[in-house]
Coordinates of C-alpha atoms in Angstrom, one line a residue:
Chain A
N1 CA 111.5 -42.9 -39.1
N2 CA 110.1 -41.8 -35.4
E3 CA 107.4 -39.5 -35.0
N4 CA 107.5 -37.5 -31.9
D5 CA 104.0 -37.0 -30.9
D6 CA 103.5 -33.6 -29.4
D7 CA 100.0 -33.0 -29.6
H8 CA 99.7 -29.2 -30.4
D9 CA 103.4 -28.4 -31.5
G10 CA 103.1 -29.4 -35.1
F11 CA 102.0 -26.0 -36.1
Q12 CA 104.9 -24.3 -35.0
P13 CA 108.1 -25.7 -36.8
V14 CA 106.3 -25.6 -40.4
L15 CA 104.9 -21.8 -39.6
F16 CA 109.2 -20.7 -39.5
V17 CA 110.2 -23.0 -41.7
S18 CA 108.3 -21.2 -44.5
L19 CA 109.8 -18.0 -43.2
C20 CA 113.4 -19.3 -43.7
R21 CA 112.6 -20.3 -47.2
N22 CA 110.9 -16.9 -48.2
T23 CA 113.5 -14.9 -47.1
L24 CA 116.1 -16.7 -49.0
L25 CA 113.7 -16.6 -52.2
E26 CA 113.7 -12.5 -51.8
A27 CA 117.2 -12.3 -51.6
N28 CA 117.9 -14.5 -54.9
V29 CA 115.1 -12.7 -56.5
A30 CA 117.2 -9.3 -55.5
K31 CA 119.8 -10.4 -57.2
L32 CA 118.3 -10.9 -60.5
G33 CA 116.9 -7.5 -59.7
C34 CA 113.2 -7.9 -59.5
S35 CA 111.0 -8.0 -56.6
L36 CA 108.4 -10.0 -55.0
P37 CA 104.9 -8.7 -55.4
P38 CA 103.5 -6.5 -52.6
A39 CA 100.9 -7.5 -50.2
R40 CA 97.6 -6.0 -51.2
K41 CA 96.6 -3.1 -48.7
T42 CA 93.7 -1.3 -47.9
G43 CA 95.0 2.6 -48.3
T44 CA 91.5 3.3 -46.7
T45 CA 89.2 5.7 -45.2
I46 CA 87.2 4.2 -42.4
C47 CA 85.2 5.6 -39.6
G48 CA 82.7 5.4 -37.3
V49 CA 80.3 7.7 -35.1
V50 CA 77.7 7.3 -32.1
Y51 CA 74.4 9.1 -32.6
K52 CA 71.1 9.1 -30.6
D53 CA 70.0 5.2 -31.5
G54 CA 73.4 3.7 -32.3
V55 CA 76.4 3.6 -34.5
V56 CA 76.8 4.6 -38.4
L57 CA 80.2 3.0 -39.7
G58 CA 81.7 4.5 -42.9
A59 CA 84.0 3.0 -45.1
D60 CA 85.6 3.7 -48.6
T61 CA 85.7 0.9 -51.4
R62 CA 89.5 0.8 -53.0
A63 CA 91.9 -1.8 -52.5
T64 CA 95.7 -1.2 -53.8
E65 CA 98.3 -3.6 -54.4
G66 CA 101.5 -1.0 -54.5
M67 CA 100.9 1.8 -56.9
V68 CA 97.5 -0.2 -58.5
V69 CA 94.0 -0.2 -57.8
A70 CA 93.6 -3.7 -57.2
D71 CA 90.1 -3.9 -56.0
K72 CA 87.4 -0.6 -57.2
N73 CA 84.6 -1.8 -55.3
C74 CA 85.7 -3.9 -52.3
S75 CA 83.9 -4.1 -49.0
K76 CA 85.4 -3.1 -46.1
I77 CA 82.6 -3.7 -43.5
H78 CA 83.2 -6.8 -42.0
Y79 CA 80.2 -8.9 -40.3
I80 CA 81.3 -10.0 -36.5
S81 CA 77.8 -10.5 -35.3
P82 CA 74.2 -9.4 -36.0
N83 CA 74.6 -6.5 -33.8
I84 CA 78.3 -6.0 -34.4
Y85 CA 80.1 -5.0 -37.4
C86 CA 84.1 -3.9 -38.4
C87 CA 85.5 -1.8 -41.0
G88 CA 89.1 -2.8 -41.5
A89 CA 92.3 -1.0 -42.8
G90 CA 96.0 -2.2 -43.4
T91 CA 96.5 -5.5 -45.0
A92 CA 93.4 -6.8 -46.9
A93 CA 93.6 -10.5 -45.9
D94 CA 95.1 -9.9 -42.3
T95 CA 91.2 -8.0 -41.6
E96 CA 89.6 -10.5 -43.5
M97 CA 91.1 -13.8 -41.6
T98 CA 90.9 -11.7 -38.2
T99 CA 87.4 -10.6 -38.4
Q100 CA 86.2 -14.2 -39.8
L101 CA 88.3 -15.8 -36.9
I102 CA 86.6 -13.3 -34.0
S103 CA 83.0 -14.0 -35.7
S104 CA 83.4 -17.3 -35.7
N105 CA 84.7 -17.2 -32.1
L106 CA 82.2 -14.6 -30.9
E107 CA 79.4 -17.1 -32.6
L108 CA 80.7 -19.9 -30.3
H109 CA 81.0 -18.0 -27.1
S110 CA 77.4 -16.5 -27.8
L111 CA 75.8 -20.4 -27.9
S112 CA 77.7 -21.0 -25.2
T113 CA 76.5 -17.9 -23.1
N114 CA 72.8 -18.1 -24.5
R115 CA 73.3 -14.1 -25.1
L116 CA 73.4 -11.4 -27.8
P117 CA 77.2 -11.0 -28.0
R118 CA 78.9 -7.6 -27.0
V119 CA 80.9 -4.9 -28.5
A120 CA 83.2 -5.1 -25.3
T121 CA 83.7 -9.0 -25.8
A122 CA 84.6 -8.7 -29.6
N123 CA 87.2 -6.0 -28.7
R124 CA 88.9 -7.8 -26.1
M125 CA 89.2 -10.9 -27.9
L126 CA 90.6 -8.8 -31.1
K127 CA 92.9 -6.9 -28.8
Q128 CA 94.7 -10.0 -27.4
M129 CA 95.4 -12.1 -30.9
L130 CA 96.8 -8.6 -32.2
F131 CA 98.8 -8.1 -29.1
R132 CA 100.3 -11.7 -28.9
Y133 CA 101.1 -11.1 -32.9
Q134 CA 102.8 -7.9 -31.6
G135 CA 101.7 -5.9 -34.9
Y136 CA 102.5 -8.5 -37.5
I137 CA 99.0 -9.3 -38.3
G138 CA 98.5 -5.5 -39.8
A139 CA 94.7 -4.8 -39.3
A140 CA 93.6 -1.2 -37.8
L141 CA 89.7 -2.0 -37.4
V142 CA 87.0 0.2 -36.4
L143 CA 84.9 -1.9 -34.8
G144 CA 81.0 -1.1 -33.8
G145 CA 77.8 -2.1 -32.8
V146 CA 74.4 -2.1 -30.3
D147 CA 74.3 -4.4 -27.5
C148 CA 72.3 -4.6 -24.2
N149 CA 74.6 -1.4 -22.4
G150 CA 73.5 0.7 -25.6
P151 CA 75.7 1.6 -28.8
H152 CA 79.8 1.5 -28.8
L153 CA 82.1 2.2 -31.0
Y154 CA 86.5 1.0 -30.3
S155 CA 89.1 1.6 -32.7
I156 CA 91.7 -1.0 -32.5
Y157 CA 95.3 -0.5 -33.6
P158 CA 97.6 -3.4 -35.1
H159 CA 99.8 -3.6 -32.0
G160 CA 96.7 -4.3 -29.8
S161 CA 95.9 -1.0 -28.3
T162 CA 92.0 0.3 -28.1
D163 CA 90.4 3.4 -27.8
K164 CA 86.5 3.5 -26.6
L165 CA 85.2 7.0 -28.4
P166 CA 82.3 8.4 -29.6
Y167 CA 83.9 9.2 -32.9
V168 CA 87.0 7.6 -35.0
T169 CA 88.7 7.2 -37.9
M170 CA 91.8 5.1 -39.1
G171 CA 93.8 4.5 -42.5
S172 CA 95.6 6.5 -44.8
G173 CA 92.7 9.4 -45.2
S174 CA 91.9 8.9 -41.3
L175 CA 93.4 12.6 -40.9
A176 CA 91.0 14.1 -43.7
A177 CA 88.3 12.1 -42.4
M178 CA 89.3 13.1 -38.5
A179 CA 88.8 16.9 -40.0
V180 CA 85.7 17.0 -40.9
F181 CA 84.4 15.1 -37.6
E182 CA 86.2 17.7 -35.5
D183 CA 84.7 20.4 -37.1
R184 CA 80.7 19.0 -37.1
F185 CA 80.6 16.4 -35.0
K186 CA 77.9 16.7 -32.0
P187 CA 76.2 14.5 -29.4
N188 CA 73.0 12.5 -29.9
M189 CA 72.7 13.6 -33.4
E190 CA 69.6 12.3 -35.7
E191 CA 70.1 9.7 -38.1
E192 CA 70.3 11.8 -41.1
E193 CA 72.6 13.9 -39.8
A194 CA 75.2 11.1 -38.6
K195 CA 74.9 9.3 -41.9
Q196 CA 75.4 12.4 -43.8
L197 CA 78.3 13.6 -41.6
V198 CA 79.9 10.2 -42.0
R199 CA 79.4 10.3 -46.1
D200 CA 81.4 14.0 -45.8
A201 CA 83.7 12.3 -43.6
I202 CA 84.7 9.5 -46.2
A203 CA 84.4 11.6 -49.3
A204 CA 87.0 14.1 -47.6
G205 CA 89.4 11.1 -47.6
I206 CA 88.4 9.7 -51.0
F207 CA 89.2 13.0 -52.2
N208 CA 92.3 13.6 -50.7
D209 CA 93.9 10.9 -50.1
L210 CA 95.3 8.6 -53.1
G211 CA 94.8 5.5 -51.3
S212 CA 91.1 5.9 -51.0
G213 CA 88.4 6.3 -53.7
S214 CA 85.8 4.6 -55.4
N215 CA 82.2 4.8 -53.4
I216 CA 81.1 5.0 -50.3
D217 CA 79.6 2.4 -47.9
L218 CA 77.7 2.9 -44.8
C219 CA 76.4 0.7 -42.4
V220 CA 73.8 1.9 -39.4
I221 CA 73.3 -0.5 -36.7
T222 CA 70.3 0.1 -34.1
K223 CA 68.9 -1.8 -31.8
G224 CA 67.3 -4.9 -33.4
K225 CA 68.1 -3.5 -36.9
V226 CA 71.3 -3.0 -38.9
D227 CA 71.0 -1.1 -42.5
Y228 CA 74.0 -2.1 -45.0
L229 CA 74.1 0.2 -47.5
R230 CA 76.3 -0.3 -50.3
P231 CA 76.7 1.9 -52.0
H232 CA 75.7 4.7 -50.5
D233 CA 77.1 7.0 -52.4
E234 CA 78.8 6.7 -55.5
A235 CA 81.6 9.8 -55.4
N236 CA 83.6 8.4 -58.1
K237 CA 81.3 7.6 -61.4
K238 CA 83.4 5.9 -64.5
G239 CA 83.1 8.6 -67.2
V240 CA 80.8 8.3 -70.2
R241 CA 82.5 8.9 -73.5
T242 CA 81.0 11.9 -75.3
G243 CA 82.8 11.9 -78.6
D244 CA 82.5 9.4 -81.2
Y245 CA 85.6 8.4 -84.0
K246 CA 83.2 6.8 -86.4
Y247 CA 82.2 9.0 -89.9
K248 CA 78.5 9.4 -90.2
H249 CA 76.9 7.8 -93.1
G250 CA 76.9 10.1 -96.3
T251 CA 80.3 12.1 -95.5
T252 CA 81.7 10.4 -98.4
G253 CA 80.0 11.4 -101.7
V254 CA 79.1 8.6 -103.8
L255 CA 80.3 9.3 -107.7
T256 CA 79.8 5.8 -109.8
K257 CA 78.0 2.4 -108.8
Q258 CA 78.9 -0.7 -110.3
V259 CA 77.3 -4.4 -109.9
T260 CA 78.8 -7.6 -111.1
T261 CA 77.2 -10.8 -110.1
L262 CA 79.7 -14.0 -109.9
Q263 CA 78.8 -17.0 -111.5
L264 CA 78.9 -20.2 -109.1
E265 CA 78.0 -23.8 -109.9
V266 CA 77.4 -26.2 -107.2
M267 CA 80.2 -29.0 -107.5
D268 CA 79.7 -31.6 -104.6
E269 CA 77.5 -32.1 -102.0
S270 CA 78.0 -34.1 -98.8
V271 CA 76.7 -34.4 -95.6
Q272 CA 78.4 -35.0 -92.2
T273 CA 76.7 -36.0 -89.1
M274 CA 77.9 -33.9 -86.3
D275 CA 78.5 -36.2 -82.6
T276 CA 76.0 -34.7 -80.3
S277 CA 76.5 -37.8 -77.9
Chain B
M1 CA 108.8 -1.7 -39.7
S2 CA 109.7 0.9 -36.4
H3 CA 107.9 -1.5 -34.3
Q4 CA 110.0 -4.6 -34.5
I5 CA 111.1 -5.8 -31.1
E6 CA 114.8 -5.4 -31.0
N7 CA 115.8 -8.0 -28.6
S8 CA 113.3 -10.9 -28.3
R9 CA 115.3 -12.6 -25.4
G10 CA 115.4 -9.5 -23.4
L11 CA 111.5 -9.5 -23.7
R12 CA 111.0 -13.0 -22.6
S13 CA 113.7 -12.6 -19.5
Q14 CA 111.5 -10.0 -18.1
L15 CA 108.5 -13.0 -17.8
K16 CA 109.4 -14.8 -14.8
D17 CA 107.5 -17.4 -14.9
S18 CA 107.9 -18.2 -18.8
V19 CA 108.9 -21.9 -20.1
P20 CA 112.5 -21.5 -21.1
V21 CA 112.8 -22.5 -24.9
A22 CA 114.7 -26.1 -25.2
G23 CA 116.8 -24.7 -28.5
L24 CA 116.4 -23.8 -31.6
C25 CA 118.5 -26.9 -33.3
P26 CA 117.0 -28.9 -35.9
Q27 CA 116.3 -32.6 -36.0
A28 CA 118.9 -34.5 -37.8
G29 CA 117.7 -36.8 -40.8
P30 CA 119.2 -40.3 -41.1
Y31 CA 122.6 -39.4 -42.7
G32 CA 123.0 -36.8 -39.5
V33 CA 122.3 -34.0 -41.7
Q34 CA 119.4 -32.0 -41.8
D35 CA 116.5 -33.7 -44.6
T36 CA 116.4 -30.4 -46.5
L37 CA 113.1 -31.9 -48.2
R38 CA 111.2 -32.2 -45.0
R39 CA 112.5 -29.6 -42.3
G40 CA 113.6 -26.7 -44.9
F41 CA 116.8 -25.1 -45.4
S42 CA 119.5 -25.1 -42.7
S43 CA 121.9 -22.4 -41.8
V44 CA 123.8 -22.2 -38.6
K45 CA 122.4 -18.6 -38.1
N46 CA 119.0 -20.3 -38.0
E47 CA 120.2 -22.6 -35.4
L48 CA 121.4 -19.9 -33.0
L49 CA 119.0 -17.0 -33.6
P50 CA 115.2 -17.1 -34.1
S51 CA 114.1 -16.5 -37.7
H52 CA 111.2 -14.5 -36.6
P53 CA 110.8 -11.9 -33.3
L54 CA 107.4 -13.8 -32.8
E55 CA 109.6 -17.5 -32.9
L56 CA 110.4 -18.2 -29.2
S57 CA 107.3 -16.4 -27.9
E58 CA 104.6 -18.3 -30.4
K59 CA 107.0 -21.7 -29.6
N60 CA 105.6 -21.9 -26.0
F61 CA 102.8 -19.9 -26.0
Q62 CA 100.2 -22.4 -25.1
L63 CA 102.5 -23.7 -22.2
N64 CA 103.4 -19.9 -21.1
Q65 CA 99.3 -19.4 -21.2
D66 CA 98.7 -22.5 -18.9
K67 CA 102.0 -21.7 -16.5
L68 CA 100.1 -18.2 -15.7
N69 CA 96.4 -19.3 -15.6
F70 CA 97.8 -22.2 -12.8
T71 CA 99.9 -19.6 -11.0
T72 CA 96.9 -17.3 -10.5
L73 CA 94.4 -20.3 -9.6
R74 CA 97.2 -21.1 -7.0
N75 CA 97.0 -17.7 -5.9
I76 CA 93.2 -17.6 -5.4
Q77 CA 92.2 -20.9 -4.3
G78 CA 95.5 -23.0 -2.7
L79 CA 97.7 -25.6 -4.0
H80 CA 94.6 -28.3 -4.7
A81 CA 93.1 -26.6 -7.9
P82 CA 96.1 -26.5 -10.1
L83 CA 97.0 -29.9 -8.7
K84 CA 93.7 -31.6 -9.6
L85 CA 93.4 -29.7 -13.1
Q86 CA 97.1 -30.6 -14.4
M87 CA 96.2 -34.6 -13.1
E88 CA 93.3 -34.4 -15.2
Y89 CA 95.0 -33.0 -18.2
R90 CA 97.7 -36.2 -17.8
A91 CA 95.0 -38.5 -17.7
A92 CA 93.1 -36.9 -20.7
R93 CA 96.8 -36.8 -22.2
Q94 CA 97.0 -40.2 -22.3
I95 CA 94.0 -40.8 -24.5
Q96 CA 95.8 -41.3 -27.7
R97 CA 95.0 -43.4 -31.3
L98 CA 97.7 -46.0 -32.5
P99 CA 100.6 -43.5 -33.6
F100 CA 100.4 -43.0 -37.3
L101 CA 96.7 -42.0 -36.7
P102 CA 95.7 -38.6 -35.6
S103 CA 93.8 -38.3 -32.5
S104 CA 91.0 -35.7 -31.6
N105 CA 92.4 -34.8 -28.4
L106 CA 88.3 -34.1 -27.3
A107 CA 89.0 -34.6 -23.5
L108 CA 91.9 -32.6 -23.6
D109 CA 90.2 -29.6 -25.5
T110 CA 86.9 -29.8 -23.2
L111 CA 89.6 -29.5 -20.1
R112 CA 91.3 -26.3 -21.7
G113 CA 88.2 -25.1 -23.5
T114 CA 89.4 -25.0 -26.5
D115 CA 86.8 -27.0 -27.9
E116 CA 85.0 -23.6 -28.1
T117 CA 87.5 -21.4 -29.4
I118 CA 88.7 -21.4 -33.4
G119 CA 92.3 -20.6 -33.5
F120 CA 95.1 -20.7 -36.8
E121 CA 96.0 -24.1 -35.1
D122 CA 92.5 -25.2 -36.4
I123 CA 92.5 -23.7 -40.0
L124 CA 95.9 -24.1 -41.3
N125 CA 97.8 -27.1 -40.7
D126 CA 95.1 -29.6 -40.7
P127 CA 96.8 -33.1 -39.7
A128 CA 95.0 -35.0 -42.6
Q129 CA 96.6 -32.8 -45.0
C130 CA 100.3 -33.4 -43.5
E131 CA 102.7 -34.5 -46.8
L132 CA 104.6 -36.5 -44.3
M133 CA 103.8 -40.4 -43.1
G134 CA 104.8 -42.5 -40.8
E135 CA 105.5 -45.9 -41.3
P136 CA 102.9 -47.9 -39.5
H137 CA 104.4 -51.1 -38.4
I138 CA 107.4 -49.4 -37.5
M139 CA 105.8 -46.8 -35.4
T140 CA 103.4 -49.2 -33.5
E141 CA 106.6 -51.5 -32.6
Y142 CA 108.7 -48.5 -31.5
K143 CA 105.8 -47.3 -29.0
L144 CA 105.4 -50.7 -27.8
G145 CA 108.7 -50.7 -27.3
L146 CA 109.5 -54.1 -29.4
L147 CA 112.1 -52.4 -31.9

């Protein structure tokens, strides 16, 4: 029973053996006529805008699993560092793990350099990791933050390409949100104007795309301050029942009333103590 | 899945400095047949072709990165720089515990700079949770050459 001691290679053979087992399972299950459950995705609308003092990020809150809503109020704006936040679209597990991994790495890096981390560093780390896995990690991200060089906004695609722009949208509702941005974006907006614009863009995605829904979350990042507004706007409130099927008292008229008392005698009395130890 | 790599071998051959993959053949168990419980299902296709387009690139990712870095370092600073570093790596790799115990590889991690990064190999596949266990006496005897 001789174990070869490769220091870091123990990870690799096991990874791809699971893949063989999964393909075999899928083939067998398909013979029976059913299918394996689909991965939970965040069919999403996420967007970001650079305004005068910083960055506003917005996201909806619906997570879907195939054609079913898996989570009516999930949080898609992930923490990366005190001055950097990231919205994630695509496979929910991928965005969650990727942002957590990069957040940890960025924290270690910032401890090592003794400086506040920069948005470009987070962008570079994310794009290098996503390119290494050639798009198999399904994470489309909108990364925004304020560092020593001012406010920055990046969009990162699952294959590893990035864009640095003043306004970006991602997800299945990105076209609806981009339509709003293209119409009303101006450089150097005020904070309230920027928040209203992002809110309207996410609302456009929520009402025009099936994969997005529920509430609108906003995250306003300025130099030294972060406002995480969850929820900023409950666009889709669950309805309140207006009618009631119960009959009111007095609906049926009483004709006669007769009272019969039951004769009961005490036959036997016994006490059983409970075991409360 | 429109972005799948059609020919992963073709992509790899474009990287001139990449390390060639030894082979995807599984290790034979005690009876000359693959141990299904420990190593998973076997098929002829799995031994010849990669089961995932990323398998080839991920198998030697660390080695390829090292080769790239050393070549760049050689071009900038001369041959002595990668030679000295590789000597230090070799020395650090020899600091190991007994064969059946997991080693921390702290010196190697510090040299590589991976003590300040977290990757999937740190989160998943923790050696402390491994289901396989070696026989300590046999492994030590094999290492010392007494077997």
